[in-house]
Short mmCIF file of C-alpha atoms and ligand atoms in Angstrom, two decimals:
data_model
loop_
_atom_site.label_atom_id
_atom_site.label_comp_id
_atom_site.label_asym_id
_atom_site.label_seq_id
_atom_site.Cartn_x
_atom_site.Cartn_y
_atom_site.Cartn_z
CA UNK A 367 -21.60 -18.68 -41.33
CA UNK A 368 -24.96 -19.61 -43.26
CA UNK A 369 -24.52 -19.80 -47.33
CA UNK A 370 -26.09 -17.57 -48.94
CA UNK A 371 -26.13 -19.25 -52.77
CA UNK A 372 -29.65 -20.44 -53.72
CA UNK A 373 -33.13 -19.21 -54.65
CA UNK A 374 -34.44 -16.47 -52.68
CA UNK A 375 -38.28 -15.25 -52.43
CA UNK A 376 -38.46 -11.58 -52.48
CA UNK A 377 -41.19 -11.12 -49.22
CA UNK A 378 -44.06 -9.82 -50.05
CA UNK A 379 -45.59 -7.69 -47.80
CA UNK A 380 -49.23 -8.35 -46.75
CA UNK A 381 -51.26 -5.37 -45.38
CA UNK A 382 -54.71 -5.01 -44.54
CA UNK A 383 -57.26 -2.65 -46.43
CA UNK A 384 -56.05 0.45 -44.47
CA UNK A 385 -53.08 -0.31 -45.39
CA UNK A 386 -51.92 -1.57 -41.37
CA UNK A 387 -49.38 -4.83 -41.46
CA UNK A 388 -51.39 -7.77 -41.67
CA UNK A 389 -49.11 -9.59 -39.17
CA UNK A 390 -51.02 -13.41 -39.95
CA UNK A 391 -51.15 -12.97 -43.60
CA UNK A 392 -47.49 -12.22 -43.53
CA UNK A 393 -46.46 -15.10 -41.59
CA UNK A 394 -48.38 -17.11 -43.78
CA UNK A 395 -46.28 -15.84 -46.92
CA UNK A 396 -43.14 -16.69 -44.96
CA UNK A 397 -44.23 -20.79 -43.94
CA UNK A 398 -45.79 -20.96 -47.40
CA UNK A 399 -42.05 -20.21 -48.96
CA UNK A 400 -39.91 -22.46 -46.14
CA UNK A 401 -42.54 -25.07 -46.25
CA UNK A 402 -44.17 -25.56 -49.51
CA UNK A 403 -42.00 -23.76 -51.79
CA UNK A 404 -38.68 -24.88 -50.39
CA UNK A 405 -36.71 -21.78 -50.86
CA UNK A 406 -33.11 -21.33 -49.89
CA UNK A 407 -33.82 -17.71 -48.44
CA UNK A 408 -35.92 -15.22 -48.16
CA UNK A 409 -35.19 -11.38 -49.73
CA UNK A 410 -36.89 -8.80 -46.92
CA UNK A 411 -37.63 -5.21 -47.37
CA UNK A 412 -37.32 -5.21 -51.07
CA UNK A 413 -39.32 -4.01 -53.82
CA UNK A 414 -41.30 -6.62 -53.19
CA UNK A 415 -41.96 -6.21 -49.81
CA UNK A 416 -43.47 -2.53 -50.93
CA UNK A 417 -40.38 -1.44 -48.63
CA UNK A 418 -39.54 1.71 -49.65
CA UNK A 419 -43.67 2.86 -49.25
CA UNK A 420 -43.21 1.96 -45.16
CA UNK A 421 -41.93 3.88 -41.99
CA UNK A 422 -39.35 2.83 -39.78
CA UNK A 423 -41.02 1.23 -37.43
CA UNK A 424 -43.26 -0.74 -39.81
CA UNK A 425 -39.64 -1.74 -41.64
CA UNK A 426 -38.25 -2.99 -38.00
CA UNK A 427 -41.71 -4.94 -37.63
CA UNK A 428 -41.43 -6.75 -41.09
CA UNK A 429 -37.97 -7.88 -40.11
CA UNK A 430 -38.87 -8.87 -36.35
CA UNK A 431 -41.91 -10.85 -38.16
CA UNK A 432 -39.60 -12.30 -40.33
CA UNK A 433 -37.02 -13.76 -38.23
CA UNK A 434 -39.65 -14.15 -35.42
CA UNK A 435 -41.38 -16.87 -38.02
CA UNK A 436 -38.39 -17.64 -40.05
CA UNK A 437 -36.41 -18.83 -37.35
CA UNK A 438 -33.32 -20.59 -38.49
CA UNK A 439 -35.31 -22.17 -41.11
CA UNK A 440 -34.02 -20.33 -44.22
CA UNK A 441 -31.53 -17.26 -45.22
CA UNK A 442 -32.85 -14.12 -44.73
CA UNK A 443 -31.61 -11.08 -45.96
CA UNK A 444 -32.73 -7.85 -45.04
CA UNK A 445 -33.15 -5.11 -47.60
CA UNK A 446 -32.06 -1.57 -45.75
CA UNK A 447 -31.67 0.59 -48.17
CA UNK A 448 -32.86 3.93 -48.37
CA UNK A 449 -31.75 7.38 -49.12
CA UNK A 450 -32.21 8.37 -45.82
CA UNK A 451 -28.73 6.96 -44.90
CA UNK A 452 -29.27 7.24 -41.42
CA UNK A 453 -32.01 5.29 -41.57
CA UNK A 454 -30.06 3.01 -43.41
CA UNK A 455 -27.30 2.77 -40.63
CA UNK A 456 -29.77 2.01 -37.91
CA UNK A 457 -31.90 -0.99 -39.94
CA UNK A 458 -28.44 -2.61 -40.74
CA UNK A 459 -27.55 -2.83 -36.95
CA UNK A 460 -31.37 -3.81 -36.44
CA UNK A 461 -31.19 -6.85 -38.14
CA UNK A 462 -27.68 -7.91 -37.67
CA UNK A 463 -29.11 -7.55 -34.20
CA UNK A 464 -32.17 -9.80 -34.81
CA UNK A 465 -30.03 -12.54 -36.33
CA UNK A 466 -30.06 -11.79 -40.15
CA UNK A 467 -27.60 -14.03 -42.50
CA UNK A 468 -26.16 -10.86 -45.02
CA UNK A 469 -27.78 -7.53 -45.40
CA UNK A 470 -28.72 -5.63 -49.21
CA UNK A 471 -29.28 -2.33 -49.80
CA UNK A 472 -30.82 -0.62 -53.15
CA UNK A 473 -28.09 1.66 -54.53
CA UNK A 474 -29.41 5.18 -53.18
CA UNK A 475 -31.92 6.48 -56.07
CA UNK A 476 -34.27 9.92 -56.75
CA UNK A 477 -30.68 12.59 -56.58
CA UNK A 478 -28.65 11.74 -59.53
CA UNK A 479 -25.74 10.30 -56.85
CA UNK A 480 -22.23 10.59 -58.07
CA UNK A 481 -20.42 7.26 -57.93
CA UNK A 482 -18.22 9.04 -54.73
CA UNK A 483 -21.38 9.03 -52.73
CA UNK A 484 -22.60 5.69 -53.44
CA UNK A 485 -19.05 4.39 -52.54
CA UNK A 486 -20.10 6.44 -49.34
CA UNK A 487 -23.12 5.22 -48.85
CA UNK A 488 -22.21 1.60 -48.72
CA UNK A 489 -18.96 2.00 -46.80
CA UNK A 490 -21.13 3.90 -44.31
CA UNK A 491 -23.98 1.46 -43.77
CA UNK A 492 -21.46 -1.40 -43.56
CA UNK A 493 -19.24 0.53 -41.19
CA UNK A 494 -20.47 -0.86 -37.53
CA UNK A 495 -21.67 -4.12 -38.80
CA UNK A 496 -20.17 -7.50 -38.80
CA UNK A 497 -22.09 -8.84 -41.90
CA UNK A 498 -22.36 -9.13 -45.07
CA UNK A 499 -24.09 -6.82 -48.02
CA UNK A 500 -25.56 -7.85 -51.25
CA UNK A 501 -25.69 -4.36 -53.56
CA UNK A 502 -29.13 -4.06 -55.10
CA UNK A 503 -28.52 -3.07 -58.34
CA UNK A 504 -31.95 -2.25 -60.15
CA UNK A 505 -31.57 0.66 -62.41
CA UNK A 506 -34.67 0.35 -64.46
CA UNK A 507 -35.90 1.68 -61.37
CA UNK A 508 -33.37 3.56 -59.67
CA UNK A 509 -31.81 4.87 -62.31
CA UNK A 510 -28.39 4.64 -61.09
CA UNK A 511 -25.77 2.41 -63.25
CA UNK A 512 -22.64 1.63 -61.93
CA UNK A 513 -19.57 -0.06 -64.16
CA UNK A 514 -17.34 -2.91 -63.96
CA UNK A 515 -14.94 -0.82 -62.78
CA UNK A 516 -17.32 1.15 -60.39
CA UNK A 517 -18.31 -2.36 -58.98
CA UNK A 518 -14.44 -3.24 -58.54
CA UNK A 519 -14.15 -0.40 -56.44
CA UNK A 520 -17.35 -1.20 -54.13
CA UNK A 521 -16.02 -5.06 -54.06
CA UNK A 522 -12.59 -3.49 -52.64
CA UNK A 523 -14.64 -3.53 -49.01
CA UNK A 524 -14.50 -7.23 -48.41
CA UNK A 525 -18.00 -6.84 -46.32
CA UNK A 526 -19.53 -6.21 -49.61
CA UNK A 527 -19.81 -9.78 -50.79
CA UNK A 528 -21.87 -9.55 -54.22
CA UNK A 529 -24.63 -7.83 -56.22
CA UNK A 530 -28.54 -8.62 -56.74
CA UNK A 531 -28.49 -7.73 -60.40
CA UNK A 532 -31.85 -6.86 -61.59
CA UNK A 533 -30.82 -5.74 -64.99
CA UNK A 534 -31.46 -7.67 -68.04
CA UNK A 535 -27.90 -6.86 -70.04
CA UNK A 536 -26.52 -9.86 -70.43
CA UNK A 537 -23.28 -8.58 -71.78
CA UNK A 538 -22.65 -7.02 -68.42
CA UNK A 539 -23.34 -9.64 -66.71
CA UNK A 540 -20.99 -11.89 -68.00
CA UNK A 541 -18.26 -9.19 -67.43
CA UNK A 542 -19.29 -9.43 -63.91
CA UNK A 543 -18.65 -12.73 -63.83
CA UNK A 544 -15.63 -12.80 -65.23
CA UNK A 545 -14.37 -9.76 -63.47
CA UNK A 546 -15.58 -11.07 -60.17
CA UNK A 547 -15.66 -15.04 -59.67
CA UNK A 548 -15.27 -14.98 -56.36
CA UNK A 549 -18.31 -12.29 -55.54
CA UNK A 550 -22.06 -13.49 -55.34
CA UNK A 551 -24.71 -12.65 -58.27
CA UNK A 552 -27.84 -13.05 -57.69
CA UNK A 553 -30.35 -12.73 -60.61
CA UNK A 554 -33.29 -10.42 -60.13
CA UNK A 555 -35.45 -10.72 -63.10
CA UNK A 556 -37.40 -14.13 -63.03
CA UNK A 557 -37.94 -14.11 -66.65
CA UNK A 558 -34.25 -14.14 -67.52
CA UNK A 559 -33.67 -17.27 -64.58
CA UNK A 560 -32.67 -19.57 -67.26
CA UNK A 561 -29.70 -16.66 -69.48
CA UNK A 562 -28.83 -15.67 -66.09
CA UNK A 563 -27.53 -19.37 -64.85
CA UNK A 564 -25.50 -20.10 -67.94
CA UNK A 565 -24.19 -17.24 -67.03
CA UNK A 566 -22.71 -18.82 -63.85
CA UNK A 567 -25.21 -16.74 -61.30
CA UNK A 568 -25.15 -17.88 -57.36
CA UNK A 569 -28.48 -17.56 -57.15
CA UNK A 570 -31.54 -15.74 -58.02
CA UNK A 571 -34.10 -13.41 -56.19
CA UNK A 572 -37.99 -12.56 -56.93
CA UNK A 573 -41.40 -11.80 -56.26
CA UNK A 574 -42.77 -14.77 -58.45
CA UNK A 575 -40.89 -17.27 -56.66
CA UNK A 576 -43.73 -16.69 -53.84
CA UNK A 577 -45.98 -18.70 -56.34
CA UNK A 578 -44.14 -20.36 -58.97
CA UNK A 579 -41.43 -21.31 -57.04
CA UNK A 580 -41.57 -25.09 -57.87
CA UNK A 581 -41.09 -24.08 -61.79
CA UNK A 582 -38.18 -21.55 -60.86
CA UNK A 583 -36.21 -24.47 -58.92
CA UNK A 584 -36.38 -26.83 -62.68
CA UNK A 585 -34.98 -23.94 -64.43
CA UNK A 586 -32.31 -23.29 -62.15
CA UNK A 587 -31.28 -27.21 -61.95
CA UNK A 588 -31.94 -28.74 -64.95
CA UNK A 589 -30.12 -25.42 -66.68
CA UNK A 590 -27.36 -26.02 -63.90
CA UNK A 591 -27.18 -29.71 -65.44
CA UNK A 592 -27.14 -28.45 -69.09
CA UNK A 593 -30.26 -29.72 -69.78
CA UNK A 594 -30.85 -26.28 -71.53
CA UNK A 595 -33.86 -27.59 -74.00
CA UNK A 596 -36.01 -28.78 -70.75
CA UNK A 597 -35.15 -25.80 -68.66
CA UNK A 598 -36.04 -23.46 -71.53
CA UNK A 599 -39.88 -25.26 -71.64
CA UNK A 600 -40.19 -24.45 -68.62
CA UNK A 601 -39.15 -21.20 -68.81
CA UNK A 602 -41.59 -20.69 -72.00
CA UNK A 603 -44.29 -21.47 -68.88
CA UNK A 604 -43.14 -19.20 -66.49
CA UNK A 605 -42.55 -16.69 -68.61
CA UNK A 606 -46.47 -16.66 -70.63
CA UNK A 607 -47.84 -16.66 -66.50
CA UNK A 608 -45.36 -13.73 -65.69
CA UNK A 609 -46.30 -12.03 -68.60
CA UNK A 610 -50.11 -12.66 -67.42
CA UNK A 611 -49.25 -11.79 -63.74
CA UNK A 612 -47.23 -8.42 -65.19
CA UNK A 613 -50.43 -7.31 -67.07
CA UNK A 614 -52.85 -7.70 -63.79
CA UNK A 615 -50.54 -6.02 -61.92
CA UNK A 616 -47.65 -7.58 -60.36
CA UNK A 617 -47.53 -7.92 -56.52
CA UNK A 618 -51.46 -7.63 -56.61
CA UNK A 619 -51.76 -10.28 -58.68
CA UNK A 620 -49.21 -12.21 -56.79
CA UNK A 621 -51.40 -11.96 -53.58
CA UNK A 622 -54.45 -13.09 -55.58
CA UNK A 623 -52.73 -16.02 -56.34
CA UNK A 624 -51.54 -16.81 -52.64
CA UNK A 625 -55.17 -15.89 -51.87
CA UNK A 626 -56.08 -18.97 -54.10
CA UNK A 627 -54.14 -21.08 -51.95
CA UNK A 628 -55.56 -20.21 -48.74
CA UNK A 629 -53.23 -17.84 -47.62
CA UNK A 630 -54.17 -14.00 -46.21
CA UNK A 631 -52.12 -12.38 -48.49
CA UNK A 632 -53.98 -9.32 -47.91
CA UNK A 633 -53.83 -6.40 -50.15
CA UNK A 634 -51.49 -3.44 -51.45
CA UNK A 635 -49.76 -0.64 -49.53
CA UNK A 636 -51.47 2.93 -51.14
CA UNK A 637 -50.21 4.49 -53.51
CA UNK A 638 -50.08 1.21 -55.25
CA UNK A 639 -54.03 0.30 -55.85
CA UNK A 640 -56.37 -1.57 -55.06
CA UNK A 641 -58.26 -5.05 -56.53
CA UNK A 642 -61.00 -4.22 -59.04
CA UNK A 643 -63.64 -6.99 -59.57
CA UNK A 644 -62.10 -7.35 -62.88
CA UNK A 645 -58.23 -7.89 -61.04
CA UNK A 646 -59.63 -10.44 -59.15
CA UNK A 647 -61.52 -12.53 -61.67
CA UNK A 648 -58.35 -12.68 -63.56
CA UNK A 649 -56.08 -13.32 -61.24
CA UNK A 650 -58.81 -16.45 -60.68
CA UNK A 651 -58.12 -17.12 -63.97
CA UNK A 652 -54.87 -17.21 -63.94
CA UNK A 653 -54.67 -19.53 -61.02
CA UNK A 654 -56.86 -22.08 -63.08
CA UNK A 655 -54.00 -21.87 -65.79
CA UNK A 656 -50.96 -22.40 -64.17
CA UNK A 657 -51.70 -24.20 -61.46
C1 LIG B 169 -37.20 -7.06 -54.84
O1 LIG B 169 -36.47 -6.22 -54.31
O2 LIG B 169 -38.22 -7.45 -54.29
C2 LIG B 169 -36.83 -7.51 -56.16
O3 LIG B 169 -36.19 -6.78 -56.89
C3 LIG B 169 -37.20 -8.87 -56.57
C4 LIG B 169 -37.03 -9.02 -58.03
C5 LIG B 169 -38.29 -8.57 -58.73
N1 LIG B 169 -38.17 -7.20 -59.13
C6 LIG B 169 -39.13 -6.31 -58.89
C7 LIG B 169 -38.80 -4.89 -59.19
O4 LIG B 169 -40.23 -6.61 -58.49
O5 LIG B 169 -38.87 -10.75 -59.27
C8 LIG B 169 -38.56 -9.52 -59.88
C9 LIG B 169 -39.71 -9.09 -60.78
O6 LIG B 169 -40.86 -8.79 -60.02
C10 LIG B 169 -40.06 -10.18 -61.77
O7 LIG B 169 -38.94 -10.58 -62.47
C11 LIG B 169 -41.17 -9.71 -62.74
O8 LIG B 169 -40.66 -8.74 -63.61
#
């Protein structure tokens, strides 16, 4: 069985103008990250990915792209949640299918869920799968908060291996740790990389890794190393560009940058909008910044 520790990408998704896949651009993403950026996995069918904005069938295509390019080259994961459970069911036996090394799945968001029926939703999607699931805990977004104790419960189901915690309270997360040593955390706010590893995460997951990847991979070691002064300079960095990236618009922005580099990272799925001349002059700008 494949490790899963490491640094993760979250895929972006490319698209044309109309919004269509853009099938080359989003092979591109996924050699740039094995190839250049080194990753240890790649996150697919997350936020970043624009997932929960797609069909079905465009969800099965991002995953057959995926794997189709990925090959054996790197971890995937494959993001299936959704609060369409039985949608859920189906893309978890989809990509264990295809090959995929764990799956994830966003804790089921818009309903205010009671903590029964997200205990239900996870035992349900892991059911008929031989695999392993990564909860994707992200309530800034979702909403939904779930407890040490609530997480105890989920951990119970020894298919559910460990949490992408996209949350930035630290005090939590070291009661994770503590409460769950032998349980994968993976941190999912790239501006926190460096608080999160001293915290003892496994790993870490995000959309700026696409770009800034090389930066990411110093913080993690040299913080890993206790070299906590160096990692934190860096850090300084990649926070001032995230914080430049954040106010352009994130995944847009993101693209622009991959754009910079030669690769078709194509444009936004709608609702999310559109580049402005002004977006893109930026986004030039910040290119000649940081890189
Ligand atoms: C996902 O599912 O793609 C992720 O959650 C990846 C983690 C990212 N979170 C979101 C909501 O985009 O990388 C982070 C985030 O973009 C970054 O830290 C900037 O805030």
């Amino acid at each position: 069985m494949r490790e899963l520790k490491g640094l993760y990408s979250a895929l972006l998704g490319a698209f044309h103008e109309d919004g269509s896949i853009n099938e080359k651009g989003l092979r591109q993403i996924i050699r740039h990250n094995i190839d250049h950026n080194k990753m240890d996995g790649l996150y697919v069918g997350g936020s970043t990915g624009e997932n929960f904005m797609l069909s079905t069938d465009e969800k099965k295509r991002i995953f057959e792209i995926a794997k189709d390019e990925a090959k054996n080259d790197i971890t995937l994961m494959a993001q299936v949640g959704s609060i369409n459970l039985k949608e859920s069911v189906e893309l978890a036996k989809f990509v264990v299918d295809l090959g995929y090394d764990a799956i994830s799945a966003v804790t089921p968001f818009y309903y205010k869920f009671g903590f029964d029926e997200v205990r239900h939703y996870y035992e349900t999607i892991v059911a008929d799968v031989d695999t392993r699931m990564v909860i994707y805990f992200i309530p800034f977004l979702t909403g939904v908060n779930i407890s040490v104790d609530q997480f105890a419960k989920l951990f119970e189901n020894k298919k559910i291996v460990g949490v992408k915690f996209t949350q930035g309270d630290f005090y939590l997360l070291e009661r994770m740790r503590k409460a769950f040593p032998d349980k994968l955390i993976f941190a999912g706010f790239d501006e926190m990389l460096l608080p999160a590893t001293v915290l003892g995460i496994d790993g870490a997951i995000g959309s700026t890794y696409n770009v800034n990847a090389a930066r990411a991979r110093q913080i993690y070691e040299l913080t890993r190393a206790n070299k906590i002064a160096e990692a934190l300079e860096v850090q300084h960095v990649t926070n001032d560009l995230i914080t430049d990236i954040l106010d352009n618009g994130l995944y847009g922005t993101i693209k622009l940058l991959l754009a910079e580099q030669g690769i078709e990272a194509g444009y936004c799925r709608e609702p999310m909008k559109g580049y402005t001349p002004e977006m893109r002059a930026r986004a030039k700008e910040i290119y000649k910044k940081y890189f």
